[in-house]
Amino acid sequence: MNICIGLGVWRYHHRVLLLGKMVVSVDTIRTAVGIMGNATALVLFFSPAPTFCRIWKSRSVEQFPATPYLATLLNCMMWVLYGLPMVHPHSTLVLTINGSGLVIELIYVLVFLGCSHGDQRLRVLLVLLLEIAFVGAVGALILTLVHSHERRSLIAGLLCVIFGTAMYAAPLAAMRQVIRTRSVEFMPLPLSLASFLNGLCWTTYATIRFDLFITIPNGLGVAFAVAQLALHVVYRGSTARQKKGGRREAEIGLVKPNGSLEEELAKGIRVESGVISVEETNKSSMGTNKNLPEV
């Protein structure tokens, strides 16, 4: 069966793509798309780096949620399990990129733990430990109780669909915050853009030689990423105005209209505080002492 597409001819029974005089196998195309998917996935994994530099410098997680990073870590662990040769052979690209993502996301979560406080730190630590225990238990059960690649792939693949969807749906909490605050400050654009490109590449990879377990979560990832990009377009202007207003309020709080902060501090007066200056307080106390009756 041949299907003509422009200058190309797709031959299903030979599994080749003829482009003019060049013959390219389906597996070669799929591998090329998979390599592109690995590249975009690395961009996705590294896109929160500026956010975590900010968290590390300020020693505060501010309003950034830990959910996307915990969800991505769990997703990477599950895909590493799926890509193991004893579970799903010939999945080198899936195994390598998710192994890299596992290390990167674990670093993010550890930084988040170090810069969070109180109950928030305990919650993140508890979720991290539960994720590690869960993946370890699933891996042990699959490798010991299931004895064929097909059944192992089926079980691990179904779990990957669930947790892969959770990873892409995790930013929904950030999207809700964006709509509530009308600001995209805490939903970084590089992360949304990288999610879109990564989902698009892996959806293409999965449809060339159909893999339902890869198609579903990445197809949903494309949809969620498009929604995030739409919010960036809608609230980009209001975010800039809020940042500008915040800087203006900070300047007003530090500088009075009739003089600089340094001048006021030199006079011992707190800016806009209504507190009597040090100099005036000293004069007042001296006057009080003069009026005291002599003993």
mmCIF file of N, CA and C in Angstrom, residues 132-265:
data_model
loop_
_atom_site.group_PDB
_atom_site.id
_atom_site.type_symbol
_atom_site.label_atom_id
_atom_site.label_comp_id
_atom_site.label_asym_id
_atom_site.label_seq_id
_atom_site.Cartn_x
_atom_site.Cartn_y
_atom_site.Cartn_z
ATOM 1 N N ILE A 132 9.487 7.594 46.397
ATOM 2 C CA ILE A 132 10.592 6.642 46.287
ATOM 3 C C ILE A 132 10.147 5.242 46.706
ATOM 4 N N ALA A 133 9.403 5.169 47.816
ATOM 5 C CA ALA A 133 8.929 3.874 48.297
ATOM 6 C C ALA A 133 7.958 3.246 47.298
ATOM 7 N N PHE A 134 7.089 4.040 46.715
ATOM 8 C CA PHE A 134 6.093 3.530 45.767
ATOM 9 C C PHE A 134 6.758 2.952 44.522
ATOM 10 N N VAL A 135 7.674 3.710 43.921
ATOM 11 C CA VAL A 135 8.331 3.233 42.695
ATOM 12 C C VAL A 135 9.174 1.996 42.990
ATOM 13 N N GLY A 136 9.852 1.977 44.129
ATOM 14 C CA GLY A 136 10.622 0.789 44.496
ATOM 15 C C GLY A 136 9.748 -0.433 44.647
ATOM 16 N N ALA A 137 8.588 -0.266 45.278
ATOM 17 C CA ALA A 137 7.673 -1.393 45.470
ATOM 18 C C ALA A 137 7.112 -1.882 44.144
ATOM 19 N N VAL A 138 6.716 -0.944 43.275
ATOM 20 C CA VAL A 138 6.171 -1.327 41.968
ATOM 21 C C VAL A 138 7.220 -2.067 41.149
ATOM 22 N N GLY A 139 8.445 -1.554 41.143
ATOM 23 C CA GLY A 139 9.507 -2.209 40.396
ATOM 24 C C GLY A 139 9.779 -3.620 40.901
ATOM 25 N N ALA A 140 9.821 -3.770 42.211
ATOM 26 C CA ALA A 140 10.079 -5.096 42.786
ATOM 27 C C ALA A 140 8.963 -6.078 42.432
ATOM 28 N N LEU A 141 7.711 -5.627 42.492
ATOM 29 C CA LEU A 141 6.580 -6.510 42.188
ATOM 30 C C LEU A 141 6.564 -6.908 40.718
ATOM 31 N N ILE A 142 6.820 -5.929 39.824
ATOM 32 C CA ILE A 142 6.796 -6.231 38.385
ATOM 33 C C ILE A 142 7.893 -7.231 38.021
ATOM 34 N N LEU A 143 9.084 -7.011 38.550
ATOM 35 C CA LEU A 143 10.225 -7.852 38.161
ATOM 36 C C LEU A 143 10.173 -9.243 38.783
ATOM 37 N N THR A 144 9.480 -9.385 39.894
ATOM 38 C CA THR A 144 9.447 -10.698 40.560
ATOM 39 C C THR A 144 8.185 -11.500 40.248
ATOM 40 N N LEU A 145 7.052 -10.833 40.058
ATOM 41 C CA LEU A 145 5.782 -11.542 39.886
ATOM 42 C C LEU A 145 5.333 -11.641 38.431
ATOM 43 N N VAL A 146 5.818 -10.759 37.576
ATOM 44 C CA VAL A 146 5.412 -10.764 36.161
ATOM 45 C C VAL A 146 6.599 -11.243 35.333
ATOM 46 N N HIS A 147 6.362 -12.190 34.405
ATOM 47 C CA HIS A 147 7.483 -12.882 33.772
ATOM 48 C C HIS A 147 7.555 -12.703 32.254
ATOM 49 N N SER A 148 6.809 -11.769 31.701
ATOM 50 C CA SER A 148 6.926 -11.510 30.260
ATOM 51 C C SER A 148 7.075 -10.012 30.014
ATOM 52 N N HIS A 149 7.801 -9.670 28.936
ATOM 53 C CA HIS A 149 7.992 -8.263 28.609
ATOM 54 C C HIS A 149 6.665 -7.571 28.307
ATOM 55 N N GLU A 150 5.759 -8.288 27.647
ATOM 56 C CA GLU A 150 4.479 -7.675 27.272
ATOM 57 C C GLU A 150 3.678 -7.260 28.503
ATOM 58 N N ARG A 151 3.585 -8.157 29.466
ATOM 59 C CA ARG A 151 2.799 -7.847 30.664
ATOM 60 C C ARG A 151 3.514 -6.816 31.541
ATOM 61 N N ARG A 152 4.819 -6.905 31.633
ATOM 62 C CA ARG A 152 5.558 -5.895 32.384
ATOM 63 C C ARG A 152 5.384 -4.519 31.754
ATOM 64 N N SER A 153 5.472 -4.462 30.426
ATOM 65 C CA SER A 153 5.295 -3.194 29.716
ATOM 66 C C SER A 153 3.884 -2.644 29.921
ATOM 67 N N LEU A 154 2.910 -3.538 29.917
ATOM 68 C CA LEU A 154 1.517 -3.113 30.093
ATOM 69 C C LEU A 154 1.313 -2.475 31.462
ATOM 70 N N ILE A 155 1.787 -3.143 32.523
ATOM 71 C CA ILE A 155 1.582 -2.624 33.881
ATOM 72 C C ILE A 155 2.341 -1.321 34.091
ATOM 73 N N ALA A 156 3.619 -1.334 33.720
ATOM 74 C CA ALA A 156 4.422 -0.119 33.889
ATOM 75 C C ALA A 156 3.900 0.998 32.997
ATOM 76 N N GLY A 157 3.469 0.651 31.790
ATOM 77 C CA GLY A 157 2.964 1.670 30.865
ATOM 78 C C GLY A 157 1.698 2.339 31.369
ATOM 79 N N LEU A 158 0.778 1.550 31.938
ATOM 80 C CA LEU A 158 -0.455 2.135 32.485
ATOM 81 C C LEU A 158 -0.144 3.111 33.622
ATOM 82 N N LEU A 159 0.797 2.734 34.479
ATOM 83 C CA LEU A 159 1.187 3.634 35.568
ATOM 84 C C LEU A 159 1.866 4.893 35.025
ATOM 85 N N CYS A 160 2.648 4.736 33.965
ATOM 86 C CA CYS A 160 3.298 5.902 33.361
ATOM 87 C C CYS A 160 2.280 6.863 32.764
ATOM 88 N N VAL A 161 1.220 6.303 32.179
ATOM 89 C CA VAL A 161 0.151 7.159 31.641
ATOM 90 C C VAL A 161 -0.469 7.991 32.758
ATOM 91 N N ILE A 162 -0.743 7.336 33.892
ATOM 92 C CA ILE A 162 -1.376 8.036 35.018
ATOM 93 C C ILE A 162 -0.470 9.135 35.554
ATOM 94 N N PHE A 163 0.786 8.794 35.831
ATOM 95 C CA PHE A 163 1.678 9.764 36.457
ATOM 96 C C PHE A 163 2.234 10.771 35.448
ATOM 97 N N GLY A 164 2.319 10.366 34.176
ATOM 98 C CA GLY A 164 2.699 11.328 33.149
ATOM 99 C C GLY A 164 1.633 12.398 32.975
ATOM 100 N N THR A 165 0.385 11.974 33.023
ATOM 101 C CA THR A 165 -0.719 12.938 32.968
ATOM 102 C C THR A 165 -0.695 13.846 34.187
ATOM 103 N N ALA A 166 -0.393 13.278 35.351
ATOM 104 C CA ALA A 166 -0.304 14.087 36.575
ATOM 105 C C ALA A 166 0.811 15.119 36.467
ATOM 106 N N MET A 167 1.940 14.745 35.831
ATOM 107 C CA MET A 167 3.037 15.700 35.684
ATOM 108 C C MET A 167 2.608 16.889 34.848
ATOM 109 N N TYR A 168 1.955 16.611 33.721
ATOM 110 C CA TYR A 168 1.540 17.705 32.847
ATOM 111 C C TYR A 168 0.374 18.491 33.442
ATOM 112 N N ALA A 169 -0.426 17.829 34.298
ATOM 113 C CA ALA A 169 -1.568 18.526 34.914
ATOM 114 C C ALA A 169 -1.163 19.287 36.163
ATOM 115 N N ALA A 170 0.040 19.019 36.696
ATOM 116 C CA ALA A 170 0.486 19.683 37.927
ATOM 117 C C ALA A 170 0.451 21.201 37.827
ATOM 118 N N PRO A 171 0.837 21.799 36.675
ATOM 119 C CA PRO A 171 0.780 23.266 36.584
ATOM 120 C C PRO A 171 -0.628 23.853 36.650
ATOM 121 N N LEU A 172 -1.670 22.994 36.715
ATOM 122 C CA LEU A 172 -3.027 23.530 36.835
ATOM 123 C C LEU A 172 -3.176 24.375 38.098
ATOM 124 N N ALA A 173 -2.453 23.984 39.165
ATOM 125 C CA ALA A 173 -2.493 24.789 40.393
ATOM 126 C C ALA A 173 -1.914 26.168 40.135
ATOM 127 N N ALA A 174 -0.814 26.214 39.383
ATOM 128 C CA ALA A 174 -0.221 27.513 39.038
ATOM 129 C C ALA A 174 -1.147 28.301 38.122
ATOM 130 N N MET A 175 -1.849 27.608 37.224
ATOM 131 C CA MET A 175 -2.788 28.297 36.324
ATOM 132 C C MET A 175 -3.936 28.908 37.114
ATOM 133 N N ARG A 176 -4.400 28.202 38.141
ATOM 134 C CA ARG A 176 -5.459 28.753 38.987
ATOM 135 C C ARG A 176 -4.977 30.015 39.704
ATOM 136 N N GLN A 177 -3.730 29.983 40.160
ATOM 137 C CA GLN A 177 -3.169 31.154 40.824
ATOM 138 C C GLN A 177 -3.023 32.319 39.849
ATOM 139 N N VAL A 178 -2.644 32.010 38.602
ATOM 140 C CA VAL A 178 -2.519 33.056 37.581
ATOM 141 C C VAL A 178 -3.860 33.745 37.355
ATOM 142 N N ILE A 179 -4.915 32.957 37.233
ATOM 143 C CA ILE A 179 -6.246 33.534 36.991
ATOM 144 C C ILE A 179 -6.707 34.342 38.199
ATOM 145 N N ARG A 180 -6.383 33.854 39.409
ATOM 146 C CA ARG A 180 -6.817 34.559 40.624
ATOM 147 C C ARG A 180 -6.072 35.878 40.814
ATOM 148 N N THR A 181 -4.764 35.867 40.565
ATOM 149 C CA THR A 181 -3.949 37.068 40.799
ATOM 150 C C THR A 181 -3.778 37.922 39.549
ATOM 151 N N ARG A 182 -4.185 37.379 38.390
ATOM 152 C CA ARG A 182 -4.003 38.071 37.111
ATOM 153 C C ARG A 182 -2.526 38.381 36.871
ATOM 154 N N SER A 183 -1.671 37.451 37.261
ATOM 155 C CA SER A 183 -0.224 37.615 37.098
ATOM 156 C C SER A 183 0.401 36.265 36.776
ATOM 157 N N VAL A 184 1.318 36.254 35.807
ATOM 158 C CA VAL A 184 2.006 35.016 35.420
ATOM 159 C C VAL A 184 3.414 34.956 36.008
ATOM 160 N N GLU A 185 3.678 35.761 37.046
ATOM 161 C CA GLU A 185 5.018 35.816 37.626
ATOM 162 C C GLU A 185 5.471 34.456 38.136
ATOM 163 N N PHE A 186 4.561 33.692 38.724
ATOM 164 C CA PHE A 186 4.930 32.415 39.320
ATOM 165 C C PHE A 186 4.597 31.221 38.418
ATOM 166 N N MET A 187 4.422 31.471 37.115
ATOM 167 C CA MET A 187 4.306 30.416 36.111
ATOM 168 C C MET A 187 5.262 30.784 34.984
ATOM 169 N N PRO A 188 6.549 30.422 35.111
ATOM 170 C CA PRO A 188 7.576 30.895 34.180
ATOM 171 C C PRO A 188 7.273 30.517 32.730
ATOM 172 N N LEU A 189 7.458 31.478 31.825
ATOM 173 C CA LEU A 189 7.220 31.238 30.399
ATOM 174 C C LEU A 189 8.139 30.157 29.828
ATOM 175 N N PRO A 190 9.449 30.127 30.157
ATOM 176 C CA PRO A 190 10.300 29.061 29.598
ATOM 177 C C PRO A 190 9.794 27.662 29.918
ATOM 178 N N LEU A 191 9.243 27.480 31.128
ATOM 179 C CA LEU A 191 8.720 26.167 31.509
ATOM 180 C C LEU A 191 7.506 25.796 30.667
ATOM 181 N N SER A 192 6.609 26.748 30.438
ATOM 182 C CA SER A 192 5.414 26.482 29.629
ATOM 183 C C SER A 192 5.785 26.185 28.183
ATOM 184 N N LEU A 193 6.724 26.958 27.634
ATOM 185 C CA LEU A 193 7.135 26.761 26.244
ATOM 186 C C LEU A 193 7.855 25.429 26.067
ATOM 187 N N ALA A 194 8.722 25.098 27.010
ATOM 188 C CA ALA A 194 9.439 23.821 26.938
ATOM 189 C C ALA A 194 8.473 22.651 27.070
ATOM 190 N N SER A 195 7.458 22.780 27.910
ATOM 191 C CA SER A 195 6.453 21.711 28.053
ATOM 192 C C SER A 195 5.731 21.471 26.736
ATOM 193 N N PHE A 196 5.410 22.554 26.037
ATOM 194 C CA PHE A 196 4.715 22.434 24.752
ATOM 195 C C PHE A 196 5.583 21.711 23.725
ATOM 196 N N LEU A 197 6.841 22.150 23.578
ATOM 197 C CA LEU A 197 7.728 21.550 22.578
ATOM 198 C C LEU A 197 8.031 20.087 22.907
ATOM 199 N N ASN A 198 8.235 19.811 24.198
ATOM 200 C CA ASN A 198 8.530 18.443 24.612
ATOM 201 C C ASN A 198 7.341 17.522 24.345
ATOM 202 N N GLY A 199 6.148 17.956 24.714
ATOM 203 C CA GLY A 199 4.960 17.144 24.472
ATOM 204 C C GLY A 199 4.727 16.907 22.991
ATOM 205 N N LEU A 200 4.977 17.933 22.182
ATOM 206 C CA LEU A 200 4.775 17.804 20.738
ATOM 207 C C LEU A 200 5.741 16.789 20.134
ATOM 208 N N CYS A 201 7.013 16.854 20.529
ATOM 209 C CA CYS A 201 8.015 15.921 19.991
ATOM 210 C C CYS A 201 7.698 14.480 20.378
ATOM 211 N N TRP A 202 7.364 14.256 21.654
ATOM 212 C CA TRP A 202 7.134 12.880 22.093
ATOM 213 C C TRP A 202 5.803 12.327 21.590
ATOM 214 N N THR A 203 4.835 13.190 21.346
ATOM 215 C CA THR A 203 3.592 12.725 20.722
ATOM 216 C C THR A 203 3.870 12.270 19.297
ATOM 217 N N THR A 204 4.678 13.045 18.575
ATOM 218 C CA THR A 204 5.074 12.652 17.214
ATOM 219 C C THR A 204 5.846 11.347 17.229
ATOM 220 N N TYR A 205 6.782 11.232 18.174
ATOM 221 C CA TYR A 205 7.591 10.007 18.320
ATOM 222 C C TYR A 205 6.692 8.793 18.541
ATOM 223 N N ALA A 206 5.673 8.957 19.369
ATOM 224 C CA ALA A 206 4.811 7.826 19.717
ATOM 225 C C ALA A 206 3.860 7.450 18.599
ATOM 226 N N THR A 207 3.512 8.395 17.722
ATOM 227 C CA THR A 207 2.559 8.090 16.654
ATOM 228 C C THR A 207 3.242 7.516 15.411
ATOM 229 N N ILE A 208 4.557 7.728 15.259
ATOM 230 C CA ILE A 208 5.255 7.153 14.106
ATOM 231 C C ILE A 208 5.204 5.624 14.165
ATOM 232 N N ARG A 209 5.543 5.069 15.314
ATOM 233 C CA ARG A 209 5.319 3.638 15.574
ATOM 234 C C ARG A 209 4.509 3.595 16.850
ATOM 235 N N PHE A 210 3.208 3.420 16.689
ATOM 236 C CA PHE A 210 2.255 3.803 17.720
ATOM 237 C C PHE A 210 2.544 3.153 19.072
ATOM 238 N N ASP A 211 2.640 4.036 20.069
ATOM 239 C CA ASP A 211 2.805 3.600 21.458
ATOM 240 C C ASP A 211 1.787 4.381 22.291
ATOM 241 N N LEU A 212 0.711 3.695 22.661
ATOM 242 C CA LEU A 212 -0.378 4.351 23.371
ATOM 243 C C LEU A 212 0.081 4.970 24.685
ATOM 244 N N PHE A 213 0.997 4.291 25.378
ATOM 245 C CA PHE A 213 1.432 4.747 26.695
ATOM 246 C C PHE A 213 2.203 6.063 26.627
ATOM 247 N N ILE A 214 2.878 6.311 25.528
ATOM 248 C CA ILE A 214 3.599 7.581 25.353
ATOM 249 C C ILE A 214 2.678 8.646 24.765
ATOM 250 N N THR A 215 1.738 8.214 23.910
ATOM 251 C CA THR A 215 0.864 9.174 23.221
ATOM 252 C C THR A 215 -0.065 9.909 24.179
ATOM 253 N N ILE A 216 -0.723 9.181 25.086
ATOM 254 C CA ILE A 216 -1.752 9.794 25.935
ATOM 255 C C ILE A 216 -1.196 10.912 26.823
ATOM 256 N N PRO A 217 -0.185 10.655 27.663
ATOM 257 C CA PRO A 217 0.266 11.739 28.538
ATOM 258 C C PRO A 217 0.876 12.910 27.790
ATOM 259 N N ASN A 218 1.601 12.623 26.696
ATOM 260 C CA ASN A 218 2.232 13.720 25.969
ATOM 261 C C ASN A 218 1.227 14.508 25.133
ATOM 262 N N GLY A 219 0.192 13.821 24.626
ATOM 263 C CA GLY A 219 -0.877 14.550 23.940
ATOM 264 C C GLY A 219 -1.605 15.494 24.891
ATOM 265 N N LEU A 220 -1.896 15.005 26.091
ATOM 266 C CA LEU A 220 -2.502 15.871 27.105
ATOM 267 C C LEU A 220 -1.544 16.990 27.505
ATOM 268 N N GLY A 221 -0.248 16.670 27.530
ATOM 269 C CA GLY A 221 0.742 17.697 27.864
ATOM 270 C C GLY A 221 0.729 18.840 26.877
ATOM 271 N N VAL A 222 0.557 18.539 25.614
ATOM 272 C CA VAL A 222 0.462 19.594 24.603
ATOM 273 C C VAL A 222 -0.742 20.489 24.890
ATOM 274 N N ALA A 223 -1.878 19.869 25.208
ATOM 275 C CA ALA A 223 -3.096 20.646 25.479
ATOM 276 C C ALA A 223 -2.918 21.550 26.695
ATOM 277 N N PHE A 224 -2.362 21.018 27.789
ATOM 278 C CA PHE A 224 -2.146 21.826 28.992
ATOM 279 C C PHE A 224 -1.146 22.956 28.727
ATOM 280 N N ALA A 225 -0.105 22.665 27.957
ATOM 281 C CA ALA A 225 0.895 23.694 27.660
ATOM 282 C C ALA A 225 0.305 24.813 26.812
ATOM 283 N N VAL A 226 -0.572 24.462 25.879
ATOM 284 C CA VAL A 226 -1.238 25.490 25.070
ATOM 285 C C VAL A 226 -2.078 26.400 25.966
ATOM 286 N N ALA A 227 -2.753 25.812 26.948
ATOM 287 C CA ALA A 227 -3.548 26.616 27.888
ATOM 288 C C ALA A 227 -2.648 27.556 28.695
ATOM 289 N N GLN A 228 -1.470 27.072 29.117
ATOM 290 C CA GLN A 228 -0.546 27.928 29.865
ATOM 291 C C GLN A 228 -0.045 29.076 28.998
ATOM 292 N N LEU A 229 0.299 28.793 27.748
ATOM 293 C CA LEU A 229 0.780 29.833 26.845
ATOM 294 C C LEU A 229 -0.319 30.872 26.585
ATOM 295 N N ALA A 230 -1.566 30.404 26.520
ATOM 296 C CA ALA A 230 -2.679 31.337 26.330
ATOM 297 C C ALA A 230 -2.795 32.285 27.530
ATOM 298 N N LEU A 231 -2.596 31.753 28.751
ATOM 299 C CA LEU A 231 -2.632 32.611 29.943
ATOM 300 C C LEU A 231 -1.502 33.633 29.921
ATOM 301 N N HIS A 232 -0.334 33.244 29.409
ATOM 302 C CA HIS A 232 0.773 34.196 29.296
ATOM 303 C C HIS A 232 0.402 35.346 28.368
ATOM 304 N N VAL A 233 -0.290 35.025 27.293
ATOM 305 C CA VAL A 233 -0.708 36.077 26.356
ATOM 306 C C VAL A 233 -1.739 36.990 27.005
ATOM 307 N N VAL A 234 -2.695 36.397 27.720
ATOM 308 C CA VAL A 234 -3.791 37.173 28.305
ATOM 309 C C VAL A 234 -3.301 38.076 29.438
ATOM 310 N N TYR A 235 -2.446 37.551 30.312
ATOM 311 C CA TYR A 235 -2.074 38.289 31.529
ATOM 312 C C TYR A 235 -0.662 38.881 31.483
ATOM 313 N N ARG A 236 -0.035 38.892 30.326
ATOM 314 C CA ARG A 236 1.314 39.439 30.231
ATOM 315 C C ARG A 236 1.343 40.918 30.605
ATOM 316 N N GLY A 237 0.385 41.690 30.072
ATOM 317 C CA GLY A 237 0.345 43.125 30.349
ATOM 318 C C GLY A 237 0.052 43.428 31.808
ATOM 319 N N SER A 238 -0.893 42.699 32.415
ATOM 320 C CA SER A 238 -1.241 42.968 33.813
ATOM 321 C C SER A 238 -0.095 42.596 34.744
ATOM 322 N N THR A 239 0.692 41.583 34.383
ATOM 323 C CA THR A 239 1.849 41.216 35.204
ATOM 324 C C THR A 239 2.875 42.332 35.212
ATOM 325 N N ALA A 240 3.139 42.905 34.044
ATOM 326 C CA ALA A 240 4.096 44.012 33.957
ATOM 327 C C ALA A 240 3.623 45.212 34.765
ATOM 328 N N ARG A 241 2.315 45.492 34.714
ATOM 329 C CA ARG A 241 1.789 46.630 35.483
ATOM 330 C C ARG A 241 1.910 46.383 36.979
ATOM 331 N N GLN A 242 1.644 45.142 37.427
ATOM 332 C CA GLN A 242 1.756 44.831 38.858
ATOM 333 C C GLN A 242 3.192 44.959 39.341
ATOM 334 N N LYS A 243 4.154 44.500 38.526
ATOM 335 C CA LYS A 243 5.561 44.624 38.916
ATOM 336 C C LYS A 243 5.962 46.086 39.006
ATOM 337 N N LYS A 244 5.514 46.885 38.041
ATOM 338 C CA LYS A 244 5.828 48.312 38.044
ATOM 339 C C LYS A 244 5.212 48.996 39.252
ATOM 340 N N GLY A 245 3.958 48.636 39.570
ATOM 341 C CA GLY A 245 3.306 49.213 40.742
ATOM 342 C C GLY A 245 3.991 48.815 42.028
ATOM 343 N N GLY A 246 4.475 47.559 42.100
ATOM 344 C CA GLY A 246 5.191 47.116 43.295
ATOM 345 C C GLY A 246 6.480 47.878 43.501
ATOM 346 N N ARG A 247 7.221 48.133 42.419
ATOM 347 C CA ARG A 247 8.455 48.912 42.545
ATOM 348 C C ARG A 247 8.165 50.341 42.979
ATOM 349 N N ARG A 248 7.077 50.917 42.442
ATOM 350 C CA ARG A 248 6.728 52.293 42.795
ATOM 351 C C ARG A 248 6.359 52.393 44.272
ATOM 352 N N GLU A 249 5.588 51.404 44.775
ATOM 353 C CA GLU A 249 5.223 51.419 46.192
ATOM 354 C C GLU A 249 6.462 51.293 47.074
ATOM 355 N N ALA A 250 7.421 50.457 46.633
ATOM 356 C CA ALA A 250 8.644 50.298 47.408
ATOM 357 C C ALA A 250 9.424 51.596 47.465
ATOM 358 N N GLU A 251 9.469 52.319 46.345
ATOM 359 C CA GLU A 251 10.190 53.590 46.316
ATOM 360 C C GLU A 251 9.506 54.624 47.204
ATOM 361 N N ILE A 252 8.175 54.652 47.182
ATOM 362 C CA ILE A 252 7.440 55.601 48.019
ATOM 363 C C ILE A 252 7.670 55.288 49.487
ATOM 364 N N GLY A 253 7.756 53.997 49.802
ATOM 365 C CA GLY A 253 7.971 53.611 51.185
ATOM 366 C C GLY A 253 9.353 53.969 51.702
ATOM 367 N N LEU A 254 10.327 54.067 50.808
ATOM 368 C CA LEU A 254 11.690 54.345 51.230
ATOM 369 C C LEU A 254 12.085 55.797 51.138
ATOM 370 N N VAL A 255 11.418 56.574 50.283
ATOM 371 C CA VAL A 255 11.816 57.962 50.064
ATOM 372 C C VAL A 255 10.612 58.879 50.212
ATOM 373 N N LYS A 256 10.713 59.901 51.030
ATOM 374 C CA LYS A 256 9.646 60.882 51.191
ATOM 375 C C LYS A 256 9.758 61.913 50.081
ATOM 376 N N PRO A 257 8.671 62.567 49.721
ATOM 377 C CA PRO A 257 8.696 63.546 48.647
ATOM 378 C C PRO A 257 9.661 64.692 48.917
ATOM 379 N N ASN A 258 9.847 65.103 50.152
ATOM 380 C CA ASN A 258 10.641 66.289 50.445
ATOM 381 C C ASN A 258 12.067 65.968 50.884
ATOM 382 N N GLY A 259 12.540 64.758 50.691
ATOM 383 C CA GLY A 259 13.906 64.479 51.085
ATOM 384 C C GLY A 259 14.250 63.022 50.938
ATOM 385 N N SER A 260 15.512 62.685 51.032
ATOM 386 C CA SER A 260 15.957 61.313 50.874
ATOM 387 C C SER A 260 15.897 60.572 52.195
ATOM 388 N N LEU A 261 15.989 59.259 52.101
ATOM 389 C CA LEU A 261 15.967 58.424 53.297
ATOM 390 C C LEU A 261 17.178 58.704 54.176
ATOM 391 N N GLU A 262 18.340 58.919 53.556
ATOM 392 C CA GLU A 262 19.545 59.167 54.330
ATOM 393 C C GLU A 262 19.437 60.446 55.153
ATOM 394 N N GLU A 263 18.840 61.499 54.531
ATOM 395 C CA GLU A 263 18.672 62.761 55.248
ATOM 396 C C GLU A 263 17.778 62.584 56.456
ATOM 397 N N GLU A 264 16.685 61.818 56.272
ATOM 398 C CA GLU A 264 15.749 61.629 57.376
ATOM 399 C C GLU A 264 16.391 60.824 58.500
ATOM 400 N N LEU A 265 17.152 59.768 58.109
ATOM 401 C CA LEU A 265 17.798 58.971 59.127
ATOM 402 C C LEU A 265 18.857 59.771 59.871
#
